[in-house]
Short mmCIF file of C-alpha atoms in Angstrom, two decimals:
data_model
loop_
_atom_site.label_atom_id
_atom_site.label_comp_id
_atom_site.label_asym_id
_atom_site.label_seq_id
_atom_site.Cartn_x
_atom_site.Cartn_y
_atom_site.Cartn_z
CA MET D 92 248.98 199.46 127.09
CA ALA D 93 250.31 199.13 123.53
CA THR D 94 251.64 195.72 122.52
CA VAL D 95 255.16 195.43 121.13
CA SER D 96 254.98 195.34 117.34
CA VAL D 97 257.43 193.79 114.91
CA CYS D 98 258.14 197.06 113.13
CA GLN D 99 259.46 199.65 115.59
CA TYR D 100 259.10 203.23 114.41
CA HIS D 101 262.04 205.57 114.83
CA ARG D 102 261.13 207.99 117.62
CA GLY D 103 262.56 211.33 116.58
CA GLY D 104 260.55 213.53 114.29
CA PHE D 105 262.11 216.57 112.71
CA SER D 106 264.67 218.91 114.24
CA PHE D 107 263.86 222.50 113.34
CA GLU D 108 267.12 224.01 114.58
CA ASN D 109 268.34 224.96 111.13
CA CYS D 110 265.21 226.89 110.18
CA LYS D 111 266.56 230.18 111.53
CA ARG D 112 269.88 229.73 109.77
CA ASN D 113 268.10 228.82 106.52
CA ALA D 114 265.90 231.90 106.74
CA LEU D 115 268.97 234.15 107.09
CA LEU D 116 270.71 232.40 104.19
CA GLU D 117 267.60 232.76 102.05
CA ALA D 118 267.45 236.50 102.80
CA ASP D 119 271.16 236.89 101.93
CA ILE D 120 270.75 235.01 98.66
CA ASN D 121 267.72 237.08 97.70
CA LYS D 122 269.70 240.28 98.32
CA LEU D 123 272.16 239.15 95.64
CA GLY D 124 269.23 238.68 93.26
CA LEU D 125 269.45 234.89 93.13
CA SER D 126 266.98 232.32 94.40
CA SER D 127 267.67 229.13 96.29
CA PRO D 128 266.87 225.85 94.55
CA ALA D 129 263.31 224.61 94.97
CA ALA D 130 262.45 221.13 96.11
CA ARG D 131 261.52 218.87 93.25
CA LYS D 132 257.75 218.47 93.25
CA THR D 133 255.57 216.24 91.20
CA GLY D 134 253.04 218.96 90.15
CA THR D 135 250.88 216.09 89.08
CA THR D 136 247.57 214.66 88.22
CA ILE D 137 246.84 211.35 89.93
CA CYS D 138 243.52 209.57 90.21
CA GLY D 139 241.89 206.26 90.93
CA LEU D 140 238.53 204.60 90.64
CA VAL D 141 236.80 201.42 91.73
CA TYR D 142 235.18 199.39 88.97
CA LYS D 143 233.44 196.02 88.75
CA ASP D 144 236.44 193.71 89.25
CA GLY D 145 238.90 195.96 91.09
CA VAL D 146 240.71 199.28 91.03
CA VAL D 147 242.30 201.40 88.27
CA LEU D 148 245.00 203.91 89.25
CA GLY D 149 246.32 206.56 86.87
CA ALA D 150 249.09 209.17 86.90
CA ASP D 151 250.92 211.59 84.62
CA THR D 152 254.73 211.48 84.40
CA ARG D 153 256.05 215.02 84.83
CA ALA D 154 258.28 216.06 87.75
CA THR D 155 258.98 219.81 88.13
CA GLU D 156 261.65 221.80 89.96
CA GLY D 157 260.15 225.27 90.26
CA MET D 158 259.12 226.20 86.70
CA VAL D 159 261.43 223.69 84.97
CA VAL D 160 260.57 220.10 84.12
CA ALA D 161 263.12 217.98 85.98
CA ASP D 162 261.96 214.57 84.79
CA LYS D 163 259.84 214.02 81.70
CA ASN D 164 259.03 210.41 82.45
CA CYS D 165 259.02 209.73 86.17
CA SER D 166 257.04 206.92 87.69
CA LYS D 167 254.39 208.06 90.17
CA ILE D 168 252.61 204.77 90.79
CA HIS D 169 254.53 203.10 93.60
CA TYR D 170 254.49 199.47 94.69
CA ILE D 171 253.23 198.85 98.22
CA SER D 172 252.48 195.14 98.11
CA PRO D 173 251.58 192.64 95.34
CA ASN D 174 247.91 193.63 95.61
CA VAL D 175 248.25 197.29 96.68
CA TYR D 176 249.69 200.23 94.74
CA CYS D 177 249.91 203.92 95.62
CA CYS D 178 250.07 207.07 93.44
CA GLY D 179 251.97 209.99 94.94
CA ALA D 180 251.64 213.78 94.48
CA GLY D 181 253.54 216.53 96.27
CA THR D 182 257.24 216.48 97.06
CA ALA D 183 258.78 213.67 94.97
CA ALA D 184 261.26 212.53 97.64
CA ASP D 185 258.56 212.43 100.31
CA THR D 186 256.17 210.27 98.27
CA GLU D 187 258.98 207.94 97.19
CA MET D 188 260.40 207.35 100.68
CA THR D 189 257.05 207.23 102.48
CA THR D 190 255.69 204.57 100.14
CA GLN D 191 258.91 202.56 100.40
CA ILE D 192 258.87 202.66 104.21
CA ILE D 193 255.25 201.57 104.41
CA SER D 194 255.81 198.90 101.74
CA SER D 195 258.65 197.45 103.80
CA ASN D 196 256.67 197.55 107.06
CA LEU D 197 253.62 196.06 105.37
CA GLU D 198 255.67 193.11 104.13
CA LEU D 199 256.97 192.48 107.66
CA HIS D 200 253.44 192.79 109.01
CA SER D 201 252.13 190.37 106.40
CA LEU D 202 254.80 187.81 107.30
CA SER D 203 253.93 188.29 110.97
CA THR D 204 250.18 187.74 110.45
CA GLY D 205 250.64 185.04 107.81
CA ARG D 206 248.00 186.69 105.62
CA PRO D 207 248.10 188.77 102.43
CA PRO D 208 248.08 192.49 103.38
CA ARG D 209 244.92 194.60 103.36
CA VAL D 210 244.48 198.04 101.86
CA ALA D 211 243.03 199.36 105.14
CA THR D 212 246.26 198.39 106.92
CA ALA D 213 248.38 200.35 104.45
CA ASN D 214 245.98 203.28 104.88
CA ARG D 215 246.33 203.20 108.68
CA MET D 216 250.12 203.03 108.53
CA LEU D 217 250.34 205.91 106.05
CA LYS D 218 247.89 208.19 107.87
CA GLN D 219 249.51 207.59 111.27
CA MET D 220 252.98 208.35 109.91
CA LEU D 221 251.87 211.51 108.08
CA PHE D 222 249.94 212.76 111.14
CA ARG D 223 253.00 212.18 113.31
CA TYR D 224 254.94 214.58 111.04
CA GLN D 225 252.12 217.16 111.18
CA GLY D 226 252.05 217.84 107.43
CA TYR D 227 255.79 218.50 107.04
CA ILE D 228 256.05 215.40 104.84
CA GLY D 229 254.45 216.73 101.67
CA ALA D 230 252.92 213.52 100.39
CA ALA D 231 249.39 213.45 98.96
CA LEU D 232 248.56 209.88 98.00
CA VAL D 233 245.94 207.83 96.18
CA LEU D 234 246.06 204.32 97.63
CA GLY D 235 244.26 201.47 95.89
CA GLY D 236 244.18 197.70 95.93
CA VAL D 237 242.20 194.49 96.13
CA ASP D 238 242.21 192.30 99.23
CA CYS D 239 240.04 189.61 100.85
CA ASN D 240 237.28 192.20 101.41
CA GLY D 241 237.15 193.40 97.82
CA PRO D 242 238.51 196.50 96.01
CA HIS D 243 239.30 199.61 98.09
CA LEU D 244 240.41 203.15 97.25
CA TYR D 245 241.65 205.83 99.65
CA SER D 246 242.91 209.39 99.27
CA ILE D 247 245.48 210.44 101.87
CA TYR D 248 246.39 214.08 102.56
CA PRO D 249 249.75 215.37 103.86
CA HIS D 250 248.35 216.19 107.31
CA GLY D 251 247.09 212.66 107.79
CA SER D 252 243.38 212.76 106.94
CA THR D 253 241.99 210.05 104.67
CA ASP D 254 238.81 209.57 102.66
CA LYS D 255 237.46 206.24 101.44
CA LEU D 256 235.66 206.89 98.16
CA PRO D 257 234.73 205.18 94.87
CA TYR D 258 236.72 207.73 92.83
CA VAL D 259 239.43 210.22 93.85
CA THR D 260 241.84 212.68 92.27
CA MET D 261 244.86 214.47 93.78
CA GLY D 262 247.56 216.90 92.75
CA SER D 263 247.54 220.27 90.99
CA GLY D 264 245.57 218.77 88.08
CA SER D 265 242.98 217.18 90.33
CA LEU D 266 240.24 219.68 89.50
CA ALA D 267 240.50 218.94 85.78
CA ALA D 268 240.51 215.18 86.42
CA MET D 269 237.63 215.39 88.92
CA ALA D 270 235.53 217.25 86.35
CA VAL D 271 235.90 214.26 83.99
CA PHE D 272 235.10 211.78 86.76
CA GLU D 273 232.02 213.65 87.98
CA ASP D 274 230.68 213.68 84.45
CA ARG D 275 231.24 210.06 83.44
CA TYR D 276 231.70 207.89 86.54
CA ARG D 277 229.16 205.09 87.13
CA PRO D 278 229.37 202.32 89.71
CA ASN D 279 230.37 198.83 88.46
CA MET D 280 231.93 199.80 85.13
CA GLU D 281 233.63 197.29 82.85
CA GLU D 282 237.44 197.23 82.69
CA GLU D 283 237.82 198.87 79.26
CA GLU D 284 235.45 201.70 80.12
CA ALA D 285 237.16 202.24 83.47
CA LYS D 286 240.61 202.40 81.84
CA ARG D 287 239.32 204.83 79.23
CA LEU D 288 237.80 207.07 81.92
CA VAL D 289 240.99 207.16 84.00
CA ARG D 290 243.04 207.84 80.86
CA ASP D 291 240.75 210.73 79.94
CA ALA D 292 240.85 212.16 83.46
CA ILE D 293 244.66 212.18 83.50
CA ALA D 294 244.70 213.62 79.98
CA ALA D 295 242.46 216.47 81.21
CA GLY D 296 245.04 217.17 83.90
CA ILE D 297 247.97 216.95 81.45
CA PHE D 298 246.51 219.34 78.91
CA ASN D 299 244.91 221.84 81.29
CA ASP D 300 247.41 222.01 84.17
CA LEU D 301 250.94 223.35 83.79
CA GLY D 302 252.27 221.17 86.60
CA SER D 303 251.29 217.93 84.82
CA GLY D 304 252.42 216.59 81.49
CA SER D 305 254.08 213.93 79.36
CA ASN D 306 252.65 210.41 79.38
CA ILE D 307 249.81 208.57 81.13
CA ASP D 308 250.62 205.58 83.34
CA LEU D 309 247.88 203.17 84.38
CA CYS D 310 247.75 200.40 86.95
CA VAL D 311 244.84 197.95 86.88
CA ILE D 312 244.54 195.85 90.06
CA THR D 313 242.17 192.89 90.23
CA LYS D 314 241.99 189.84 92.43
CA GLY D 315 245.15 187.89 91.64
CA LYS D 316 246.43 190.08 88.79
CA VAL D 317 248.09 193.49 88.42
CA ASP D 318 248.57 195.22 85.04
CA TYR D 319 251.22 197.91 85.39
CA LEU D 320 250.87 199.80 82.09
CA ARG D 321 253.78 202.17 81.77
CA PRO D 322 253.29 203.98 79.52
CA HIS D 323 249.68 203.35 78.74
CA ASP D 324 249.41 206.37 76.49
CA MET D 325 252.24 208.55 75.19
CA ALA D 326 250.12 211.67 74.98
CA ASN D 327 253.06 214.01 74.36
CA LYS D 328 255.47 212.38 71.90
CA LYS D 329 258.50 214.52 71.05
CA GLY D 330 258.33 215.62 67.46
CA VAL D 331 260.85 214.32 64.89
CA ARG D 332 262.86 217.04 63.15
CA GLU D 333 262.59 217.18 59.36
CA GLU D 334 265.59 215.58 57.53
CA LYS D 335 265.52 217.82 54.48
CA ILE D 336 263.65 221.00 53.58
CA TYR D 337 263.45 221.77 49.85
CA GLY D 338 266.19 219.28 49.11
CA HIS D 339 268.70 220.86 51.53
CA PRO D 340 269.61 218.89 54.71
CA VAL D 341 268.33 220.67 57.86
CA THR D 342 270.97 219.57 60.36
CA GLY D 343 274.71 219.30 60.46
CA ASN D 344 276.48 221.17 57.74
CA TYR D 345 277.81 224.51 59.02
CA ARG D 346 281.00 224.62 56.94
CA TYR D 347 281.05 227.13 54.14
CA LYS D 348 282.97 226.56 50.91
CA HIS D 349 286.41 228.12 50.49
CA GLY D 350 286.01 231.45 48.67
CA THR D 351 282.52 232.19 50.09
CA THR D 352 283.98 235.26 51.80
CA GLY D 353 286.34 237.35 49.64
CA VAL D 354 289.76 238.21 51.24
CA LEU D 355 290.74 241.89 50.76
CA THR D 356 294.06 242.15 52.67
CA LYS D 357 296.32 239.78 54.59
CA THR D 358 298.79 240.92 57.33
CA VAL D 359 301.05 238.54 59.32
CA THR D 360 302.50 239.73 62.68
CA PRO D 361 304.82 237.23 64.37
CA LEU D 362 304.74 237.24 68.19
CA ASN D 363 308.34 236.88 69.51
CA LEU D 364 308.18 235.07 72.82
CA GLU D 365 311.17 233.94 74.90
CA VAL D 366 311.10 231.03 77.29
CA VAL D 367 311.38 232.42 80.86
CA GLU D 368 311.00 229.32 83.00
CA GLU D 369 310.58 225.63 82.32
CA SER D 370 309.40 223.26 85.02
CA VAL D 371 308.29 219.65 84.97
CA GLN D 372 305.62 218.31 87.30
CA THR D 373 305.27 214.56 87.33
CA MET D 374 301.72 213.22 87.37
CA ASP D 375 300.93 210.72 90.10
CA THR D 376 299.80 207.70 88.13
CA SER D 377 300.14 205.17 90.96
CA MET P 234 254.39 220.28 122.83
CA ALA P 235 255.25 222.93 120.24
CA THR P 236 258.41 224.97 120.82
CA VAL P 237 258.39 228.64 119.83
CA LEU P 238 261.14 229.67 117.38
CA GLN P 239 262.26 233.26 116.91
CA PHE P 240 262.43 234.20 113.23
CA PRO P 241 264.07 237.38 111.87
CA ALA P 242 261.65 240.07 110.73
CA ASN P 243 262.67 239.82 107.07
CA ILE P 244 261.97 236.08 106.74
CA SER P 245 260.97 235.14 103.23
CA THR P 246 258.42 232.40 102.97
CA LEU P 247 260.17 229.45 101.34
CA ASN P 248 258.41 228.23 98.19
CA ASN P 249 255.09 229.55 99.43
CA TYR P 250 253.64 231.21 96.39
CA ASN P 251 253.98 229.53 93.02
CA ASP P 252 251.62 229.90 90.10
CA LEU P 253 251.93 226.21 89.27
CA TYR P 254 250.50 225.05 92.59
CA PRO P 255 247.17 226.67 93.48
CA ASP P 256 246.12 227.52 97.00
CA TRP P 257 244.14 224.39 97.68
CA THR P 258 247.12 222.06 97.09
CA GLN P 259 248.81 223.58 100.14
CA ARG P 260 245.95 224.15 102.53
CA GLU P 261 245.07 221.73 105.27
CA VAL P 262 241.93 219.66 104.93
CA SER P 263 239.17 220.96 107.21
CA THR P 264 235.68 219.71 107.89
CA GLY P 265 234.06 223.20 107.64
CA THR P 266 230.90 221.70 108.95
CA THR P 267 227.66 221.78 110.74
CA ILE P 268 227.18 219.08 113.39
CA MET P 269 224.36 218.55 115.85
CA ALA P 270 223.11 216.15 118.50
CA VAL P 271 219.82 216.00 120.44
CA GLU P 272 218.83 213.86 123.43
CA PHE P 273 215.39 212.30 123.61
CA ASP P 274 213.83 209.82 126.03
CA GLY P 275 215.40 206.52 125.02
CA GLY P 276 218.37 207.74 122.98
CA VAL P 277 220.01 210.45 120.93
CA VAL P 278 219.72 211.77 117.39
CA MET P 279 222.98 212.87 115.78
CA GLY P 280 223.35 214.72 112.49
CA ALA P 281 226.03 216.23 110.27
CA ASP P 282 226.54 217.65 106.80
CA SER P 283 228.98 215.96 104.41
CA ARG P 284 231.43 218.56 103.12
CA THR P 285 235.25 218.49 103.58
CA THR P 286 237.20 221.41 102.14
CA THR P 287 240.83 222.27 101.33
CA GLY P 288 240.67 226.03 100.99
CA ALA P 289 238.03 226.71 98.33
CA TYR P 290 237.96 223.17 96.89
CA ILE P 291 235.61 220.50 98.19
CA ALA P 292 237.87 217.50 98.74
CA ASN P 293 235.04 215.13 99.71
CA ARG P 294 231.36 215.95 99.15
CA VAL P 295 230.01 212.78 100.78
CA THR P 296 232.04 212.67 104.02
CA ASP P 297 230.75 210.66 106.93
CA LYS P 298 231.39 212.86 109.97
CA LEU P 299 229.45 210.58 112.33
CA THR P 300 232.21 208.24 113.42
CA PRO P 301 231.48 205.13 115.51
CA ILE P 302 233.52 205.00 118.71
CA HIS P 303 231.79 201.98 120.18
CA GLU P 304 228.68 199.91 119.55
CA ARG P 305 226.27 202.55 120.91
CA ILE P 306 228.51 205.63 120.96
CA LEU P 307 229.13 207.96 118.01
CA CYS P 308 231.02 211.20 117.69
CA CYS P 309 230.47 214.16 115.34
CA ARG P 310 233.76 215.62 114.07
CA SER P 311 234.45 219.26 113.17
CA GLY P 312 237.69 221.18 112.64
CA SER P 313 240.83 219.74 111.09
CA ALA P 314 240.07 216.45 109.35
CA ALA P 315 243.47 214.95 110.17
CA ASP P 316 243.30 215.93 113.85
CA THR P 317 239.76 214.64 114.39
CA GLN P 318 240.40 211.37 112.54
CA ALA P 319 243.54 210.74 114.58
CA ILE P 320 241.78 211.59 117.87
CA ALA P 321 238.78 209.41 117.02
CA ASP P 322 241.05 206.47 116.14
CA ALA P 323 242.96 206.85 119.41
CA VAL P 324 239.79 207.13 121.54
CA THR P 325 238.21 204.15 119.74
CA TYR P 326 241.22 202.07 120.69
CA GLN P 327 241.28 203.27 124.30
CA LEU P 328 237.53 202.83 124.79
CA GLY P 329 237.57 199.36 123.24
CA PHE P 330 240.39 198.32 125.56
CA HIS P 331 238.58 199.80 128.57
CA SER P 332 235.32 198.04 127.65
CA ILE P 333 237.06 194.67 127.37
CA GLU P 334 238.73 195.21 130.75
CA LEU P 335 235.38 196.13 132.32
CA ASP P 336 233.53 193.38 130.48
CA GLU P 337 230.53 195.66 129.97
CA ALA P 338 229.37 198.43 127.67
CA PRO P 339 231.29 201.67 128.32
CA LEU P 340 229.55 204.81 129.55
CA VAL P 341 229.06 207.71 127.15
CA GLN P 342 230.62 209.92 129.81
CA THR P 343 233.76 207.78 129.69
CA ALA P 344 234.06 208.25 125.93
CA ALA P 345 233.53 211.99 126.32
CA SER P 346 236.16 212.13 129.06
CA LEU P 347 238.69 210.38 126.85
CA PHE P 348 238.05 212.94 124.12
CA ARG P 349 238.32 215.74 126.64
CA ASP P 350 241.62 214.47 128.07
CA MET P 351 243.20 214.33 124.64
CA CYS P 352 241.74 217.63 123.38
CA TYR P 353 242.78 219.50 126.53
CA ARG P 354 246.27 218.04 126.86
CA TYR P 355 247.17 218.82 123.25
CA ARG P 356 245.01 221.92 122.92
CA GLU P 357 247.87 223.99 121.41
CA GLU P 358 248.51 221.50 118.63
CA LEU P 359 244.95 220.42 117.83
CA MET P 360 242.00 222.02 116.09
CA ALA P 361 239.06 219.78 116.92
CA GLY P 362 235.46 220.38 117.96
CA ILE P 363 233.69 217.15 118.85
CA ILE P 364 230.19 216.20 119.95
CA VAL P 365 229.88 212.77 121.60
CA GLY P 366 226.49 211.09 121.68
CA GLY P 367 225.34 207.64 122.70
CA TRP P 368 223.22 205.38 124.83
CA ASP P 369 224.28 203.41 127.89
CA PRO P 370 222.21 201.33 130.34
CA ARG P 371 222.99 203.60 133.31
CA ARG P 372 221.91 207.04 132.09
CA GLY P 373 220.14 206.38 128.77
CA GLY P 374 220.69 208.79 125.88
CA GLN P 375 223.34 211.48 126.49
CA VAL P 376 225.04 214.22 124.49
CA TYR P 377 228.39 215.67 125.59
CA THR P 378 230.13 218.49 123.77
CA VAL P 379 233.94 218.89 123.67
CA PRO P 380 234.64 222.14 121.78
CA VAL P 381 238.04 223.57 120.73
CA GLY P 382 240.12 224.05 123.89
CA GLY P 383 239.06 220.89 125.65
CA MET P 384 236.04 221.75 127.79
CA MET P 385 233.48 219.00 128.32
CA THR P 386 229.87 219.54 129.25
CA ARG P 387 226.61 217.62 128.95
CA GLN P 388 223.84 219.34 127.01
CA PRO P 389 220.39 218.19 125.88
CA VAL P 390 221.02 219.85 122.48
CA SER P 391 224.39 220.70 121.04
CA VAL P 392 225.46 222.25 117.73
CA GLY P 393 228.98 222.72 116.44
CA GLY P 394 231.12 223.64 113.47
CA SER P 395 231.29 226.76 111.31
CA GLY P 396 227.64 226.50 110.28
CA SER P 397 226.33 226.34 113.83
CA SER P 398 226.46 230.13 114.21
CA TYR P 399 223.57 230.43 111.75
CA ILE P 400 221.19 228.11 113.58
CA TYR P 401 221.47 229.04 117.26
CA GLY P 402 218.25 231.05 116.93
CA TYR P 403 216.38 228.20 115.23
CA VAL P 404 217.62 225.65 117.80
CA ASP P 405 216.86 227.83 120.84
CA SER P 406 213.35 228.63 119.65
CA ASN P 407 212.35 225.18 118.33
CA TYR P 408 213.78 222.84 120.96
CA ARG P 409 211.37 221.57 123.61
CA PRO P 410 212.32 218.99 126.26
CA GLY P 411 210.41 215.72 125.86
CA MET P 412 210.35 215.53 122.03
CA SER P 413 209.84 212.14 120.41
CA LYS P 414 212.34 210.42 118.15
CA GLU P 415 210.55 211.53 114.95
CA GLU P 416 210.29 215.13 116.16
CA CYS P 417 214.01 215.13 116.97
CA LEU P 418 214.83 213.80 113.50
CA LYS P 419 212.74 216.49 111.84
CA PHE P 420 214.26 219.16 114.11
CA THR P 421 217.83 218.06 113.33
CA ALA P 422 217.26 217.75 109.59
CA GLY P 423 215.65 221.19 109.51
CA ALA P 424 218.45 222.82 111.49
CA LEU P 425 221.18 221.26 109.35
CA SER P 426 219.42 222.26 106.10
CA LEU P 427 219.23 225.89 107.23
CA ALA P 428 222.92 225.90 108.20
CA MET P 429 223.98 224.26 104.91
CA GLU P 430 221.98 226.84 103.01
CA ARG P 431 223.85 229.74 104.61
CA ASP P 432 227.33 228.40 105.39
CA GLY P 433 229.74 227.97 102.46
CA SER P 434 231.78 225.36 104.31
CA SER P 435 228.77 223.10 104.90
CA GLY P 436 226.82 221.23 102.27
CA GLY P 437 226.29 217.97 100.44
CA VAL P 438 223.93 215.51 102.09
CA VAL P 439 222.56 215.28 105.61
CA ARG P 440 223.64 212.21 107.53
CA LEU P 441 221.53 211.22 110.53
CA ALA P 442 222.00 208.53 113.16
CA VAL P 443 219.63 207.41 115.92
CA ILE P 444 221.25 205.64 118.89
CA SER P 445 219.04 203.76 121.32
CA GLU P 446 218.96 200.54 123.32
CA GLN P 447 218.22 198.68 120.05
CA GLY P 448 221.42 199.92 118.43
CA VAL P 449 222.29 202.48 115.74
CA GLU P 450 220.09 203.24 112.73
CA ARG P 451 221.52 205.52 110.05
CA GLN P 452 219.89 207.47 107.27
CA VAL P 453 220.93 209.85 104.52
CA ILE P 454 218.88 212.77 103.21
CA LEU P 455 220.03 213.71 99.71
CA GLY P 456 220.35 217.33 98.55
CA ASN P 457 217.07 217.41 96.64
CA GLN P 458 215.11 215.82 99.51
CA LEU P 459 216.15 218.38 102.16
CA PRO P 460 213.34 220.27 103.92
CA LYS P 461 212.72 223.63 102.26
CA PHE P 462 212.03 226.72 104.32
CA SER P 463 211.63 229.60 101.94
CA THR P 464 211.30 230.07 98.20
CA VAL P 465 213.43 233.22 98.21
#
């Protein structure tokens, strides 16, 4: 019944054969008191809203590996098509690859139809792929763009459910960001107000959620124009160390003057070594 | 079909508990829900609340759980949001294809059967409770219920979702056969309000839809306009 499409999906899914082996390895490692490396997640605050002329997407820039920050300035707003961008929360690799796959398929689809791509198409492709993998691809996405039918915004969950809403937040900092949105969102805002609101929502996530931090990236999509503002706001600039304190330089000089420590006695013991064996090994420099 | 894997007894859950990522970032999205459909002479009235939850967080407080399947057929979705959206999309496609082949409006029973086939075949993998309602020229207004497990049966009134447990008494005592459209609307709105009041997983606004020969008319009852039953 289904027609043959240009983009053929790989029929395979995941093989779970190694799960049992991994579980045994994990138990062995834990017995030694160590822990296996965690997948790198983007703890994250991402959000989007629809305003008068289009869509504003926002994201923080921290990527964590367990309790350690792996990347202080990673880019979470991914390109899908010239008029559609997607923010990704969850497992960093999953969001990166999923958005790249759908971006590639959407370009093929657009060439096949001869029309600029629609946000609803990207939404369908993403939700069908994520549902096929039954939630094992940990990608929670905020998809936004402007097409022939106007501005659209979707939130997409790892199991494949989607919601079409005027404002959405995702990630571990989503509650903080949603609090800001619920307080100040109005339909048909102007661009400056919309950008300020998204910036404040992400800032709420950055300062109140441990999984989010660093800078705020914004992406403003309107009909015919995309402003990718990275960074829009460096909310957490690294401090500059003082050069001198009370006239003494702070960094560098760890050498003490000769005579700082008084010498009481001096004993010299020569070590008499004899050569036992001498061998030459030529290095292969070819 | 899911295969069963044998895990050792001392399996440690990989990356399951981490202070940085609260519970609701890992839970599946579910439409906690109260859904309802009532037949009357000339059509059906369908109603639903508007809350979608991930654990204890409300992911969407204005969800539309009344999904159009065809011009005069709607379905109410309860259970896993991903599963019910995927099933509804698949059935919409199949029913549309079937209707074009037939060159006439599809029967409500056909739509319900398509839901039933999918829900029964994949019953181990799916968590979906669906109520199908619509109007067709052959049998008028009909309501079919397809609960978790994949049974299908026609009922004059059907309720579903986690909030339905609280309103079986109200529905059984207040339903009379032969109610008019307005009486059905009032009955549905009242039942849903009571369920939303008591069930934590249901809430938001009440969405209603009336399907008849003339088509589908939709309305929304906002939180502050809901019928009130007691001042306790």
